[in-house]
Tab-separated table of C-alpha atoms and ligand atoms in Angstrom:
chain	number	residue	atom	x	y	z
Y	1	MET	CA	111.153	-50.658	-29.983
Y	2	ASP	CA	113.073	-48.097	-27.966
Y	3	LYS	CA	115.669	-48.806	-25.333
Y	4	PHE	CA	117.394	-46.626	-22.759
Y	5	ILE	CA	121.120	-46.263	-22.307
Y	6	CYS	CA	122.112	-44.981	-18.855
Y	7	GLU	CA	125.528	-43.999	-17.571
Y	8	GLY	CA	125.368	-44.275	-13.797
Y	9	GLY	CA	126.902	-42.120	-11.131
Y	10	ARG	CA	125.258	-38.700	-11.541
Y	11	ARG	CA	123.500	-37.122	-8.546
Y	12	LEU	CA	119.968	-35.975	-9.311
Y	13	THR	CA	119.452	-32.360	-8.281
Y	14	GLY	CA	116.835	-29.689	-8.936
Y	15	THR	CA	113.089	-29.897	-9.352
Y	16	ILE	CA	111.107	-32.628	-11.081
Y	17	GLU	CA	107.377	-32.411	-11.801
Y	18	VAL	CA	105.021	-35.344	-11.245
Y	19	SER	CA	102.211	-35.947	-13.759
Y	20	GLY	CA	98.606	-36.828	-13.005
Y	21	SER	CA	97.891	-40.352	-11.843
Y	22	LYS	CA	97.467	-42.972	-14.576
Y	23	ASN	CA	95.649	-45.356	-12.231
Y	24	ALA	CA	93.227	-42.637	-11.162
Y	25	ALA	CA	92.664	-41.401	-14.715
Y	26	LEU	CA	91.793	-44.794	-16.240
Y	27	PRO	CA	88.692	-45.597	-14.112
Y	28	ILE	CA	87.645	-41.928	-14.200
Y	29	LEU	CA	87.687	-42.030	-17.999
Y	30	ALA	CA	85.647	-45.259	-17.877
Y	31	ALA	CA	83.174	-43.469	-15.584
Y	32	THR	CA	82.434	-40.905	-18.302
Y	33	LEU	CA	80.337	-43.686	-19.907
Y	34	LEU	CA	77.852	-43.042	-17.101
Y	35	ALA	CA	77.156	-39.436	-18.087
Y	36	ASP	CA	74.074	-38.332	-19.940
Y	37	LYS	CA	74.712	-36.296	-23.109
Y	38	ALA	CA	76.524	-33.533	-21.164
Y	39	PRO	CA	80.290	-33.355	-21.643
Y	40	CYS	CA	82.989	-34.181	-19.103
Y	41	ALA	CA	86.370	-32.472	-18.842
Y	42	ILE	CA	89.211	-34.410	-17.226
Y	43	ARG	CA	92.329	-32.414	-16.446
Y	44	GLY	CA	95.866	-33.374	-15.568
Y	45	VAL	CA	95.701	-36.724	-17.347
Y	46	PRO	CA	99.158	-37.940	-18.405
Y	47	ARG	CA	99.664	-38.527	-22.126
Y	48	LEU	CA	100.487	-42.228	-21.861
Y	49	ARG	CA	99.864	-45.232	-24.021
Y	50	ASP	CA	97.434	-46.727	-21.496
Y	51	VAL	CA	95.429	-43.514	-21.532
Y	52	LEU	CA	95.308	-43.512	-25.344
Y	53	THR	CA	94.103	-47.134	-25.211
Y	54	MET	CA	91.283	-46.102	-22.869
Y	55	LEU	CA	90.335	-43.287	-25.274
Y	56	ASP	CA	90.236	-45.858	-28.125
Y	57	ILE	CA	87.939	-48.057	-26.040
Y	58	LEU	CA	85.647	-45.124	-25.268
Y	59	ASN	CA	85.516	-44.198	-28.965
Y	60	GLU	CA	84.654	-47.810	-29.788
Y	61	LEU	CA	81.851	-47.541	-27.200
Y	62	GLY	CA	80.304	-44.462	-28.796
Y	63	VAL	CA	81.952	-41.782	-26.641
Y	64	ASP	CA	83.776	-38.907	-28.323
Y	65	ALA	CA	86.884	-38.629	-26.187
Y	66	SER	CA	90.213	-37.015	-26.968
Y	67	PHE	CA	92.960	-34.753	-25.684
Y	68	GLY	CA	92.413	-31.105	-26.580
Y	69	GLU	CA	95.266	-28.818	-27.509
Y	70	ASP	CA	95.162	-27.525	-23.928
Y	71	GLY	CA	95.921	-31.057	-22.635
Y	72	VAL	CA	92.391	-31.530	-21.244
Y	73	ILE	CA	90.439	-34.661	-22.165
Y	74	ARG	CA	86.851	-33.855	-23.127
Y	75	THR	CA	84.300	-36.591	-23.508
Y	76	ARG	CA	80.719	-36.669	-24.754
Y	77	VAL	CA	78.477	-39.709	-25.125
Y	78	ARG	CA	77.384	-39.871	-28.771
Y	79	ASN	CA	75.853	-43.329	-29.126
Y	80	GLU	CA	74.741	-45.605	-26.277
Y	81	ARG	CA	74.227	-48.733	-28.355
Y	82	PRO	CA	77.762	-50.268	-28.432
Y	83	VAL	CA	78.481	-52.584	-25.499
Y	84	THR	CA	81.619	-54.437	-26.620
Y	85	ALA	CA	85.183	-53.790	-25.448
Y	86	PRO	CA	87.122	-55.929	-27.916
Y	87	TYR	CA	90.046	-58.261	-27.259
Y	88	LYS	CA	92.445	-56.290	-29.472
Y	89	LEU	CA	92.242	-53.331	-27.068
Y	90	VAL	CA	91.617	-55.055	-23.729
Y	91	SER	CA	94.556	-57.428	-24.269
Y	92	THR	CA	96.944	-54.455	-24.325
Y	93	MET	CA	95.715	-53.058	-21.005
Y	94	ARG	CA	94.083	-54.834	-18.076
Y	95	ALA	CA	92.484	-51.661	-16.715
Y	96	SER	CA	90.103	-51.759	-19.705
Y	97	VAL	CA	88.000	-54.029	-17.517
Y	98	CYS	CA	86.856	-50.826	-15.751
Y	99	VAL	CA	84.245	-50.286	-18.476
Y	100	LEU	CA	82.338	-53.389	-17.322
Y	101	GLY	CA	80.539	-51.741	-14.367
Y	102	PRO	CA	79.534	-48.523	-16.187
Y	103	LEU	CA	78.321	-50.435	-19.262
Y	104	VAL	CA	76.067	-52.808	-17.397
Y	105	ALA	CA	74.730	-50.012	-15.175
Y	106	LYS	CA	74.022	-47.530	-17.980
Y	107	ARG	CA	73.467	-49.654	-21.081
Y	108	ARG	CA	72.072	-52.753	-19.332
Y	109	GLN	CA	74.549	-54.926	-21.152
Y	110	ALA	CA	78.310	-55.399	-21.430
Y	111	ARG	CA	80.583	-57.606	-23.479
Y	112	VAL	CA	84.142	-57.094	-22.280
Y	113	SER	CA	87.045	-59.277	-23.313
Y	114	LEU	CA	88.760	-61.078	-20.425
Y	115	PRO	CA	92.181	-59.477	-20.046
Y	116	GLY	CA	94.139	-62.753	-19.911
Y	117	GLY	CA	97.516	-63.501	-18.307
Y	118	CYS	CA	99.975	-60.985	-16.996
Y	119	VAL	CA	103.659	-61.120	-16.074
Y	120	ILE	CA	103.159	-59.842	-12.531
Y	121	GLY	CA	101.011	-62.841	-11.642
Y	122	VAL	CA	97.548	-64.338	-11.865
Y	123	ARG	CA	95.041	-61.492	-11.935
Y	124	PRO	CA	91.512	-62.852	-11.787
Y	125	ILE	CA	88.399	-60.666	-11.946
Y	126	ASP	CA	86.162	-62.964	-9.906
Y	127	LEU	CA	85.495	-60.225	-7.325
Y	128	HIS	CA	84.376	-57.771	-10.021
Y	129	MET	CA	81.951	-60.426	-11.262
Y	130	LYS	CA	80.776	-61.345	-7.745
Y	131	GLY	CA	79.956	-57.701	-7.017
Y	132	LEU	CA	78.034	-57.149	-10.235
Y	133	LYS	CA	76.116	-60.382	-9.684
Y	134	ALA	CA	75.154	-59.178	-6.206
Y	135	LEU	CA	73.734	-56.059	-7.878
Y	136	GLY	CA	71.490	-58.295	-9.974
Y	137	ALA	CA	73.458	-58.659	-13.206
Y	138	GLU	CA	73.415	-61.985	-14.999
Y	139	ILE	CA	77.076	-62.517	-15.633
Y	140	GLY	CA	79.221	-65.230	-17.192
Y	141	VAL	CA	82.130	-65.906	-19.535
Y	142	GLU	CA	81.572	-66.875	-23.171
Y	143	HIS	CA	84.230	-67.188	-25.879
Y	144	GLY	CA	86.774	-65.212	-23.861
Y	145	TYR	CA	84.344	-62.395	-23.076
Y	146	VAL	CA	82.610	-61.449	-19.833
Y	147	ILE	CA	78.982	-61.038	-20.752
Y	148	ALA	CA	76.783	-59.140	-18.310
Y	149	ARG	CA	73.103	-58.255	-18.593
Y	150	ALA	CA	70.693	-56.570	-16.263
Y	151	ARG	CA	67.521	-54.556	-16.151
Y	152	ARG	CA	68.050	-51.723	-13.683
Y	153	LEU	CA	70.633	-52.957	-11.163
Y	154	LYS	CA	69.356	-53.455	-7.593
Y	155	ALA	CA	71.274	-52.313	-4.517
Y	156	SER	CA	72.922	-54.918	-2.350
Y	157	ARG	CA	75.365	-55.450	0.525
Y	158	ILE	CA	78.644	-56.648	-0.964
Y	159	TYR	CA	81.719	-57.929	0.835
Y	160	LEU	CA	84.718	-57.535	-1.478
Y	161	GLY	CA	87.210	-59.949	0.005
Y	162	GLY	CA	89.657	-62.186	-1.789
Y	163	ALA	CA	92.748	-64.214	-0.900
Y	164	PHE	CA	94.895	-61.059	-1.030
Y	165	GLY	CA	92.465	-58.581	0.486
Y	166	SER	CA	90.358	-56.175	-1.508
Y	167	THR	CA	90.609	-55.127	-5.135
Y	168	VAL	CA	91.273	-51.647	-6.481
Y	169	THR	CA	89.739	-51.823	-9.970
Y	170	GLY	CA	87.111	-54.250	-8.647
Y	171	THR	CA	85.972	-51.626	-6.123
Y	172	ALA	CA	85.959	-49.060	-8.948
Y	173	ASN	CA	83.824	-51.301	-11.163
Y	174	ILE	CA	81.247	-52.055	-8.482
Y	175	LEU	CA	81.098	-48.459	-7.338
Y	176	MET	CA	80.473	-47.291	-10.911
Y	177	ALA	CA	77.640	-49.820	-11.178
Y	178	ALA	CA	76.146	-49.064	-7.743
Y	179	VAL	CA	75.781	-45.327	-8.382
Y	180	LEU	CA	72.973	-46.049	-10.859
Y	181	ALA	CA	71.475	-49.059	-9.011
Y	182	GLU	CA	68.076	-48.815	-7.352
Y	183	GLY	CA	68.407	-48.371	-3.566
Y	184	GLN	CA	71.290	-48.274	-1.110
Y	185	THR	CA	74.393	-50.403	-1.772
Y	186	VAL	CA	76.989	-51.051	0.900
Y	187	ILE	CA	80.447	-52.143	-0.250
Y	188	GLU	CA	82.348	-53.662	2.676
Y	189	ASN	CA	86.123	-54.148	2.509
Y	190	ALA	CA	86.278	-51.669	-0.346
Y	191	ALA	CA	89.750	-50.658	-1.474
Y	192	CYS	CA	90.596	-47.188	-0.148
Y	193	GLU	CA	93.537	-46.355	-2.404
Y	194	PRO	CA	93.735	-42.633	-3.306
Y	195	GLU	CA	92.786	-43.577	-6.876
Y	196	VAL	CA	89.467	-45.038	-5.642
Y	197	GLN	CA	88.897	-41.868	-3.602
Y	198	ASP	CA	89.538	-39.759	-6.686
Y	199	LEU	CA	87.057	-41.790	-8.728
Y	200	SER	CA	84.490	-41.384	-5.912
Y	201	ASP	CA	85.035	-37.621	-5.910
Y	202	PHE	CA	84.494	-37.525	-9.674
Y	203	LEU	CA	81.299	-39.595	-9.408
Y	204	VAL	CA	79.990	-37.239	-6.709
Y	205	LYS	CA	80.625	-34.303	-9.062
Y	206	MET	CA	78.547	-36.194	-11.646
Y	207	GLY	CA	75.657	-36.357	-9.172
Y	208	ALA	CA	76.326	-39.687	-7.418
Y	209	LYS	CA	75.590	-40.117	-3.710
Y	210	ILE	CA	78.491	-41.823	-1.954
Y	211	GLU	CA	79.337	-41.846	1.769
Y	212	GLY	CA	82.478	-43.215	3.380
Y	213	ILE	CA	84.870	-42.044	0.670
Y	214	GLY	CA	88.410	-42.969	1.668
Y	215	THR	CA	87.282	-45.772	3.993
Y	216	HIS	CA	86.760	-49.518	3.576
Y	217	ARG	CA	82.961	-49.093	3.741
Y	218	LEU	CA	81.287	-47.262	0.904
Y	219	VAL	CA	77.574	-46.518	1.122
Y	220	VAL	CA	76.019	-45.635	-2.213
Y	221	ASP	CA	72.492	-44.323	-2.743
Y	222	GLY	CA	71.643	-45.039	-6.365
Y	223	VAL	CA	70.401	-42.171	-8.551
Y	224	ARG	CA	68.497	-42.296	-11.865
Y	225	SER	CA	71.083	-40.443	-13.958
Y	226	LEU	CA	74.453	-38.712	-13.834
Y	227	HIS	CA	75.574	-35.573	-15.612
Y	228	GLY	CA	78.904	-34.377	-16.972
Y	229	ALA	CA	81.583	-33.017	-14.640
Y	230	ASP	CA	84.904	-31.209	-14.628
Y	231	HIS	CA	87.685	-32.863	-12.668
Y	232	THR	CA	91.449	-32.733	-12.170
Y	233	VAL	CA	93.050	-36.093	-11.389
Y	234	ILE	CA	95.322	-36.488	-8.362
Y	235	PRO	CA	99.117	-36.541	-8.791
Y	236	ASP	CA	100.661	-39.928	-9.508
Y	237	ARG	CA	101.938	-41.200	-6.145
Y	238	ILE	CA	103.876	-44.028	-7.790
Y	239	GLU	CA	105.684	-41.723	-10.208
Y	240	ALA	CA	106.458	-39.402	-7.262
Y	241	GLY	CA	107.745	-42.342	-5.197
Y	242	THR	CA	109.879	-43.540	-8.101
Y	243	PHE	CA	111.590	-40.140	-8.399
Y	244	MET	CA	112.039	-39.940	-4.625
Y	245	ILE	CA	113.790	-43.312	-4.618
Y	246	ALA	CA	115.928	-42.152	-7.569
Y	247	ALA	CA	117.036	-39.120	-5.527
Y	248	ALA	CA	117.918	-41.308	-2.544
Y	249	LEU	CA	119.805	-43.804	-4.723
Y	250	THR	CA	121.980	-41.220	-6.403
Y	251	GLY	CA	122.699	-39.273	-3.190
Y	252	GLY	CA	120.911	-36.380	-4.839
Y	253	ASP	CA	118.880	-33.418	-3.653
Y	254	LEU	CA	115.584	-33.410	-5.493
Y	255	ARG	CA	112.414	-31.409	-5.074
Y	256	VAL	CA	109.587	-33.622	-6.284
Y	257	ARG	CA	106.800	-31.209	-7.165
Y	258	ASN	CA	103.107	-32.070	-7.447
Y	259	ALA	CA	103.673	-34.906	-4.955
Y	260	ARG	CA	101.144	-35.527	-2.194
Y	261	ALA	CA	102.992	-36.518	0.950
Y	262	ASP	CA	99.709	-37.723	2.491
Y	263	HIS	CA	99.596	-40.406	-0.236
Y	264	LEU	CA	103.212	-41.446	0.369
Y	265	GLY	CA	103.265	-42.122	4.123
Y	266	ALA	CA	104.592	-45.683	3.881
Y	267	LEU	CA	107.538	-44.662	1.677
Y	268	LEU	CA	108.403	-41.638	3.835
Y	269	ASP	CA	108.373	-43.885	6.886
Y	270	LYS	CA	110.805	-46.371	5.286
Y	271	PHE	CA	113.008	-43.477	4.198
Y	272	SER	CA	113.310	-42.252	7.780
Y	273	GLU	CA	114.230	-45.789	8.938
Y	274	ILE	CA	117.022	-46.206	6.413
Y	275	GLY	CA	118.440	-42.691	6.635
Y	276	VAL	CA	117.053	-40.775	3.651
Y	277	HIS	CA	116.282	-37.161	4.596
Y	278	THR	CA	112.933	-35.804	3.477
Y	279	SER	CA	111.043	-32.601	4.021
Y	280	VAL	CA	107.516	-31.883	2.967
Y	281	ARG	CA	106.000	-28.607	1.819
Y	282	ARG	CA	102.533	-28.055	0.434
Y	283	ASN	CA	102.776	-29.851	-2.878
Y	284	GLU	CA	106.366	-30.889	-2.764
Y	285	CYS	CA	108.523	-33.615	-1.229
Y	286	ARG	CA	112.225	-32.803	-1.041
Y	287	VAL	CA	114.548	-35.781	-0.817
Y	288	ARG	CA	118.170	-35.435	0.169
Y	289	GLY	CA	120.042	-38.668	-0.340
Y	290	SER	CA	123.014	-39.669	1.722
Y	291	ARG	CA	126.519	-39.863	0.280
Y	292	ARG	CA	127.172	-42.638	2.778
Y	293	THR	CA	125.310	-45.958	2.907
Y	294	TYR	CA	121.745	-46.616	4.012
Y	295	ALA	CA	120.519	-48.938	6.755
Y	296	PRO	CA	118.699	-52.093	5.618
Y	297	VAL	CA	114.981	-52.395	6.295
Y	298	ASP	CA	112.173	-54.925	5.871
Y	299	VAL	CA	109.347	-53.954	3.542
Y	300	THR	CA	105.970	-55.679	3.149
Y	301	THR	CA	103.642	-54.582	0.369
Y	302	LEU	CA	100.055	-54.152	1.507
Y	303	PRO	CA	96.856	-52.414	0.416
Y	304	TYR	CA	96.812	-48.639	1.027
Y	305	PRO	CA	97.972	-47.073	3.298
Y	306	GLY	CA	100.565	-49.885	3.420
Y	307	PHE	CA	103.660	-49.921	1.248
Y	308	PRO	CA	102.492	-50.027	-2.407
Y	309	THR	CA	103.318	-53.048	-4.535
Y	310	ASP	CA	103.888	-50.597	-7.399
Y	311	LEU	CA	106.997	-49.264	-5.591
Y	312	GLN	CA	108.353	-52.645	-4.510
Y	313	ALA	CA	110.773	-53.135	-7.436
Y	314	GLN	CA	112.149	-49.580	-7.178
Y	315	MET	CA	112.627	-49.936	-3.394
Y	316	MET	CA	114.475	-53.187	-3.943
Y	317	VAL	CA	117.115	-51.317	-5.956
Y	318	LEU	CA	117.703	-48.977	-3.009
Y	319	LEU	CA	117.951	-51.908	-0.589
Y	320	SER	CA	120.425	-53.604	-2.947
Y	321	ILE	CA	122.984	-50.937	-2.134
Y	322	ALA	CA	122.147	-50.671	1.597
Y	323	ASP	CA	124.565	-51.799	4.266
Y	324	GLY	CA	123.080	-55.125	5.440
Y	325	ILE	CA	120.254	-57.580	4.850
Y	326	SER	CA	116.698	-56.518	3.997
Y	327	VAL	CA	113.622	-58.658	3.398
Y	328	VAL	CA	110.916	-57.629	0.944
Y	329	THR	CA	107.609	-59.497	1.246
Y	330	GLU	CA	105.112	-59.161	-1.590
Y	331	LYS	CA	101.585	-59.609	-0.239
Y	332	ILE	CA	99.632	-58.331	-3.245
Y	333	TYR	CA	101.239	-60.192	-6.149
Y	334	PRO	CA	103.421	-62.986	-4.665
Y	335	ASP	CA	105.081	-63.557	-8.064
Y	336	ARG	CA	105.915	-59.928	-8.822
Y	337	PHE	CA	109.681	-60.442	-8.831
Y	338	MET	CA	110.554	-60.421	-12.543
Y	339	HIS	CA	113.112	-57.697	-11.881
Y	340	VAL	CA	115.140	-59.917	-9.513
Y	341	PRO	CA	117.123	-61.878	-12.141
Y	342	GLU	CA	117.783	-58.656	-14.078
Y	343	LEU	CA	119.024	-56.838	-10.966
Y	344	SER	CA	121.209	-59.879	-10.231
Y	345	ARG	CA	122.820	-59.354	-13.643
Y	346	MET	CA	123.824	-55.932	-12.349
Y	347	GLY	CA	125.494	-57.410	-9.271
Y	348	ALA	CA	122.605	-57.278	-6.770
Y	349	GLN	CA	122.495	-60.190	-4.335
Y	350	ILE	CA	118.871	-61.201	-3.974
Y	351	ARG	CA	117.493	-64.608	-3.034
Y	352	LYS	CA	113.851	-65.280	-3.676
Y	353	GLU	CA	111.940	-67.558	-1.300
Y	354	GLY	CA	108.230	-67.716	-2.139
Y	355	PRO	CA	106.731	-64.246	-1.667
Y	356	ASN	CA	109.938	-63.016	0.032
Y	357	ALA	CA	113.114	-61.594	-1.428
Y	358	ILE	CA	116.167	-61.541	0.817
Y	359	ILE	CA	118.512	-58.784	-0.231
Y	360	HIS	CA	122.156	-58.639	0.825
Y	361	GLY	CA	123.214	-55.052	0.252
Y	362	VAL	CA	126.286	-54.899	-1.963
Y	363	GLY	CA	127.170	-51.209	-1.827
Y	364	TRP	CA	127.275	-50.738	-5.605
Y	365	LEU	CA	125.835	-52.138	-8.837
Y	366	SER	CA	127.503	-52.569	-12.209
Y	367	GLY	CA	125.974	-51.593	-15.539
Y	368	ALA	CA	124.733	-54.387	-17.828
Y	369	PRO	CA	122.239	-55.006	-20.628
Y	370	VAL	CA	118.896	-55.856	-18.977
Y	371	MET	CA	115.358	-56.591	-20.127
Y	372	ALA	CA	112.254	-54.848	-18.761
Y	373	SER	CA	109.325	-57.202	-18.131
Y	374	ASP	CA	106.587	-54.882	-16.880
Y	375	LEU	CA	105.988	-51.260	-16.014
Y	376	ARG	CA	107.419	-51.037	-12.491
Y	377	ALA	CA	110.223	-53.534	-13.152
Y	378	SER	CA	111.302	-51.266	-16.028
Y	379	ALA	CA	111.334	-48.245	-13.743
Y	380	ALA	CA	113.434	-50.187	-11.233
Y	381	LEU	CA	115.975	-51.146	-13.904
Y	382	ILE	CA	116.272	-47.522	-15.011
Y	383	LEU	CA	116.894	-46.484	-11.403
Y	384	ALA	CA	119.509	-49.216	-11.101
Y	385	GLY	CA	121.131	-47.865	-14.272
Y	386	LEU	CA	121.324	-44.375	-12.744
Y	387	VAL	CA	123.366	-45.606	-9.813
Y	388	ALA	CA	125.368	-48.436	-11.424
Y	389	ARG	CA	128.986	-48.039	-12.422
Y	390	GLY	CA	129.295	-48.011	-16.206
Y	391	THR	CA	126.658	-48.393	-18.906
Y	392	THR	CA	123.243	-50.005	-18.497
Y	393	GLU	CA	121.067	-50.785	-21.483
Y	394	VAL	CA	117.393	-51.259	-20.572
Y	395	ARG	CA	115.478	-52.975	-23.357
Y	396	ARG	CA	111.719	-53.113	-23.956
Y	397	VAL	CA	111.103	-49.712	-22.411
Y	398	TYR	CA	107.705	-49.484	-24.061
Y	399	HIS	CA	106.497	-50.791	-20.685
Y	400	VAL	CA	107.748	-47.567	-19.095
Y	401	ASP	CA	105.952	-45.450	-21.685
Y	402	ARG	CA	102.683	-47.048	-20.582
Y	403	GLY	CA	102.959	-45.567	-17.108
Y	404	TYR	CA	105.532	-42.758	-16.934
Y	405	GLU	CA	105.164	-39.573	-18.953
Y	406	LYS	CA	108.515	-38.621	-20.527
Y	407	MET	CA	110.474	-40.357	-17.800
Y	408	ASP	CA	113.794	-40.107	-19.625
Y	409	ALA	CA	113.393	-36.381	-20.381
Y	410	LYS	CA	112.331	-35.609	-16.800
Y	411	LEU	CA	115.317	-37.484	-15.360
Y	412	ARG	CA	117.714	-35.892	-17.845
Y	413	ALA	CA	116.543	-32.432	-16.767
Y	414	VAL	CA	117.685	-33.134	-13.185
Y	415	GLY	CA	121.081	-34.454	-14.177
Y	416	ALA	CA	120.672	-38.091	-15.194
Y	417	ASN	CA	122.708	-39.397	-18.077
Y	418	ILE	CA	120.003	-41.325	-19.927
Y	419	GLU	CA	119.332	-41.549	-23.653
Y	420	ARG	CA	116.543	-43.170	-25.622
Y	421	VAL	CA	117.524	-45.049	-28.752
Y	422	VAL	CA	115.304	-46.790	-31.263
Y	423	ASP	CA	115.847	-50.500	-31.733
Y	424	LYS	CA	113.584	-51.744	-34.508
Y	425	LYS	CA	114.345	-55.418	-33.873
Y	426	LEU	CA	112.443	-55.688	-30.600
Y	427	VAL	CA	108.774	-56.633	-30.817
Y	428	GLU	CA	105.894	-55.560	-28.653
Y	429	VAL	CA	104.034	-57.941	-26.322
Y	430	ALA	CA	100.866	-57.549	-24.269
Y	431	GLY	CA	101.029	-55.233	-21.306
Y	432	ASP	CA	100.022	-55.415	-17.634
C	1	EPZ	C1	95.505	-51.976	-9.482
C	1	EPZ	O1	95.364	-53.198	-10.187
C	1	EPZ	C2	96.555	-51.178	-10.222
C	1	EPZ	N1	96.100	-50.959	-11.598
C	1	EPZ	C3	97.878	-51.916	-10.187
C	1	EPZ	O2	98.863	-51.083	-10.779
C	1	EPZ	C4	98.278	-52.182	-8.725
C	1	EPZ	O3	99.451	-52.949	-8.698
C	1	EPZ	C5	97.155	-52.910	-8.011
C	1	EPZ	O4	95.908	-52.183	-8.133
C	1	EPZ	C6	97.410	-53.107	-6.533
C	1	EPZ	O5	97.579	-51.876	-5.898
C	1	EPZ	C7	95.270	-49.981	-11.857
C	1	EPZ	O6	94.819	-49.235	-10.989
C	1	EPZ	C8	94.909	-49.759	-13.273
C	1	EPZ	P1	93.720	-55.513	-7.495
C	1	EPZ	P2	94.116	-54.150	-9.904
C	1	EPZ	O7	92.448	-55.986	-8.106
C	1	EPZ	O8	92.953	-53.359	-9.513
C	1	EPZ	C9	93.554	-60.137	-6.373
C	1	EPZ	C10	100.700	-50.587	-12.163
C	1	EPZ	O9	101.889	-50.960	-12.147
C	1	EPZ	N2	92.244	-60.141	-7.036
C	1	EPZ	O10	93.636	-54.557	-6.369
C	1	EPZ	O11	94.004	-55.074	-11.057
C	1	EPZ	C11	94.693	-59.886	-7.360
C	1	EPZ	O12	95.082	-61.065	-8.012
C	1	EPZ	C12	99.572	-51.563	-11.940
C	1	EPZ	O13	100.341	-49.428	-12.409
C	1	EPZ	C13	91.458	-61.263	-6.964
C	1	EPZ	O14	91.830	-62.272	-6.371
C	1	EPZ	O15	94.652	-54.929	-8.641
C	1	EPZ	C14	95.757	-59.307	-6.467
C	1	EPZ	O16	96.431	-60.335	-5.792
C	1	EPZ	C15	99.938	-52.981	-12.062
C	1	EPZ	N3	90.231	-61.245	-7.607
C	1	EPZ	C16	94.955	-58.512	-5.443
C	1	EPZ	O17	93.617	-59.045	-5.499
C	1	EPZ	C17	89.778	-60.161	-8.254
C	1	EPZ	O18	88.654	-60.190	-8.809
C	1	EPZ	C18	94.898	-57.021	-5.703
C	1	EPZ	O19	94.551	-56.783	-7.058
C	1	EPZ	C19	90.587	-59.015	-8.323
C	1	EPZ	C20	91.822	-59.034	-7.693
């Protein structure tokens, strides 16, 4: 397995390009199961391990799906009989569960392995199951698989509420089922993350009838069939945010291109509070970091448009070098703090109290060997390595490769001193 070696202290300057959104692409690829025999073309999809896993799942489910030489993914349904998403694939990527809704809606049956545990916390799929049941599916768990059966699904009014609010992939699953259900479905408390909006836009291009896109109330009029469609996925707001934090951390001056400022409001707001200068042009966010210290700030992760949990670890690195005490409260995954002990090894002073982390800014970090535990924690450790004095070795970076396209090469091109080396001794574990 590869690891990264970073020498900290270089300012990031120049222009960095953001890829298409992984978390938008995965449900959109699952939605291609809903098409009749006509092909779909999905553009701007990042070439990531999670995406390749989704293509494997689609192939297993009788859909020809692959990257073309032009970087576009083309899909065509070849065989509608398979209904099983096997454990060997689902266990490597939780988002595989997104095939559940389309399978039961289109093929009347689904057998999808339960994804199992995950380092960022307990991640049940009870709301996905509740929604599909409300649409008339018979659904249960047998031998580690969710088994769902239905004749044609029937519209329903569904309230998608759980202990931590709504659910992003749960909303995607139910939406993908409702578009083929008979009658009008109302999904209350739907997630309104940009990735759900992008999926809705794709479904509309396929012929679905959806009102309320971008709100917490989706109204879906079921149709009999959906056709192929051509779609470009939105830019990855989390990758953009990660690079913007990297610019701030290193006191750099970075133009983050293909970044949608309207998807990054919560981060831009925190930046203005702590003293990071930003300016926004059409498709670009420019971040000018300060050479002096930043003010501390409290951050609470919340569903969109609140501060995203997927930027919490990266933001914590920035607050670790701020001048004062910050509190980070994690409201989506209260246990998503695996990066804290690793950052402490680099000199950060962070005390964890339940879903809160209290961060005493220390001004500087020191390089150390650290271990990545999940995708965003890995990104945070790389950012810490870029600003730390001395050498940081980030192990298990295969997590990063699941969610960031060529992160090391992109950072190197704007001045970072980061190298990838192959370490054959490290073994792979299941992903998030
Ligand atoms: C999506 O996961 C993202 N994954 C995650 O990104 C992201 O962290 C998360 O949304 C929150 O924004 C993809 O889009 C592929 P949820 P998802 O269902 O949909 C609870 C990354 O780093 N819940 O919105 O699985 C759940 O435990 C990843 O790219 C239930 O209780 O998240 C959590 O506390 C990691 N029952 C909260 O809801 C359910 O049935 C939100 O989870 C479903 C969820």
